[in-house]
GROMACS .gro file of C-alpha atoms in nm:
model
   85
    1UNK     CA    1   0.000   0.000   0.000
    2UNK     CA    2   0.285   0.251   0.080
    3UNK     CA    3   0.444   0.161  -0.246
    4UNK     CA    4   0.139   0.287  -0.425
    5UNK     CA    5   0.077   0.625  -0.230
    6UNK     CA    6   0.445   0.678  -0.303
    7UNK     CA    7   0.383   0.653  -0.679
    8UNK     CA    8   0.036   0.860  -0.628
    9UNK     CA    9   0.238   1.111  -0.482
   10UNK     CA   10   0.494   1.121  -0.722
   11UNK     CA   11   0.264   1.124  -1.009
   12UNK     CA   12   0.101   1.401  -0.856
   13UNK     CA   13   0.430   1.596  -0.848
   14UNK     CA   14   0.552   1.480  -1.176
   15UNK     CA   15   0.189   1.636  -1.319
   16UNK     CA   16   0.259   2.012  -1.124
   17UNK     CA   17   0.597   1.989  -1.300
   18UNK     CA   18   0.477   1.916  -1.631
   19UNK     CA   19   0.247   2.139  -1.678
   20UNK     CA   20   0.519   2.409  -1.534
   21UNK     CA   21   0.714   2.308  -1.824
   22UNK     CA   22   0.444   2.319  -2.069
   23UNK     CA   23   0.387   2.644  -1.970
   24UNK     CA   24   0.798   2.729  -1.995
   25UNK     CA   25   0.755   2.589  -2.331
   26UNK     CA   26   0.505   2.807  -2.443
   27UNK     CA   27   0.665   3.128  -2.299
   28UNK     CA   28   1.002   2.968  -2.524
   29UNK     CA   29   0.750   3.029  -2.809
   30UNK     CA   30   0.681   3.368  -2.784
   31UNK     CA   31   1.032   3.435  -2.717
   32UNK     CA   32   1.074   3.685  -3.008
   33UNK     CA   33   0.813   3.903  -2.767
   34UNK     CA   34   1.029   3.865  -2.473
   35UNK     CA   35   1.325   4.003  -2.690
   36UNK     CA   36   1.188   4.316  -2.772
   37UNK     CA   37   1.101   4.341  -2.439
   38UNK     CA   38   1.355   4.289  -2.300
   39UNK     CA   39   1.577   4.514  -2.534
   40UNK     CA   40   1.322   4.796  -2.477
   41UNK     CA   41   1.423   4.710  -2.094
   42UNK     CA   42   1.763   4.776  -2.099
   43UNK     CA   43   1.772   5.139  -2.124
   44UNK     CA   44   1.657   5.119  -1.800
   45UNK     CA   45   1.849   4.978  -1.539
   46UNK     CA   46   1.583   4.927  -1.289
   47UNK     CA   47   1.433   4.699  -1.557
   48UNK     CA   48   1.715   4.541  -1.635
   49UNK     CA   49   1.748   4.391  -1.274
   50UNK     CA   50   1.405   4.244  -1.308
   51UNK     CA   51   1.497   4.068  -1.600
   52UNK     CA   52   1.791   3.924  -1.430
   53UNK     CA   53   1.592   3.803  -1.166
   54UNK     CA   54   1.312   3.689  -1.382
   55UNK     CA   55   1.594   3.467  -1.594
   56UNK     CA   56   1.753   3.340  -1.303
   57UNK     CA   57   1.383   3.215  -1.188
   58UNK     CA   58   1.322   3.062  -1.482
   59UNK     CA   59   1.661   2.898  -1.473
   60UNK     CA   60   1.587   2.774  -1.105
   61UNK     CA   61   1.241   2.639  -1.218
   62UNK     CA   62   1.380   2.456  -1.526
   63UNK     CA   63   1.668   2.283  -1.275
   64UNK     CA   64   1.368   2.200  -1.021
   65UNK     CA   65   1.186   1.990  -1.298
   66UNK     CA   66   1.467   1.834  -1.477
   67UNK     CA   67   1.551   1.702  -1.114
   68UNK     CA   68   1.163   1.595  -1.062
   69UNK     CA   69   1.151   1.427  -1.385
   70UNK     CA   70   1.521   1.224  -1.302
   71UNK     CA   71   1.372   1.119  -0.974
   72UNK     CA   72   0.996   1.018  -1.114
   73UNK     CA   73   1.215   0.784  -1.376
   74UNK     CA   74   1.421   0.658  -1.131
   75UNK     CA   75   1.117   0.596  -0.890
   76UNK     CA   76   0.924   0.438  -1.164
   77UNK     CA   77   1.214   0.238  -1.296
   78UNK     CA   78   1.247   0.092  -0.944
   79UNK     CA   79   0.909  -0.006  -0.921
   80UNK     CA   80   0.913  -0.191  -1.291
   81UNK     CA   81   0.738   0.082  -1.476
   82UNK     CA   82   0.757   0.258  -1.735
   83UNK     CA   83   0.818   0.608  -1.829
   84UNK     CA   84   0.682   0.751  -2.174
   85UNK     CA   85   0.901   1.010  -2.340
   0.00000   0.00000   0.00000
């Protein structure tokens, strides 16, 4: 029984994560906006710090899933099951 609410849970976290990154992915998409945004930003430098921190977010978001997604493999994998790509 544990084994299961173990995979429930991680499922569970595995689905926050992906749609996190499906929404990452559509940002990446409209990245052309972000440029002239962020070009437009850099005249100013108070702007120009938010968009640091706003890319160092991102970057610590997209290093939170990739670690999510290793583990959920590695959890299923352990268990026998099987991860689609």
């Amino acid at each position: 029984m544990r084994g299961l609410e173990d995979l429930a849970l991680h499922v569970l976290e595995a689905d926050d994560h992906y749609r996190a990154w499906k929404a990452l992915q559509e940002l990446a998409g409209r990245g052309d906006d972000f440029v002239d945004l962020a070009v437009a930003g850099a005249a100013d430098p108070h702007r120009a710090a938010a968009w640091g921190s706003h890319f160092a977010q991102a970057r610590a978001t997209a290093t939170t899933l990739a670690a999510s997604i290793d583990a959920t493999r590695s959890f299923l994998e352990d268990h026998g099951l099987t991860c689609a790509e």
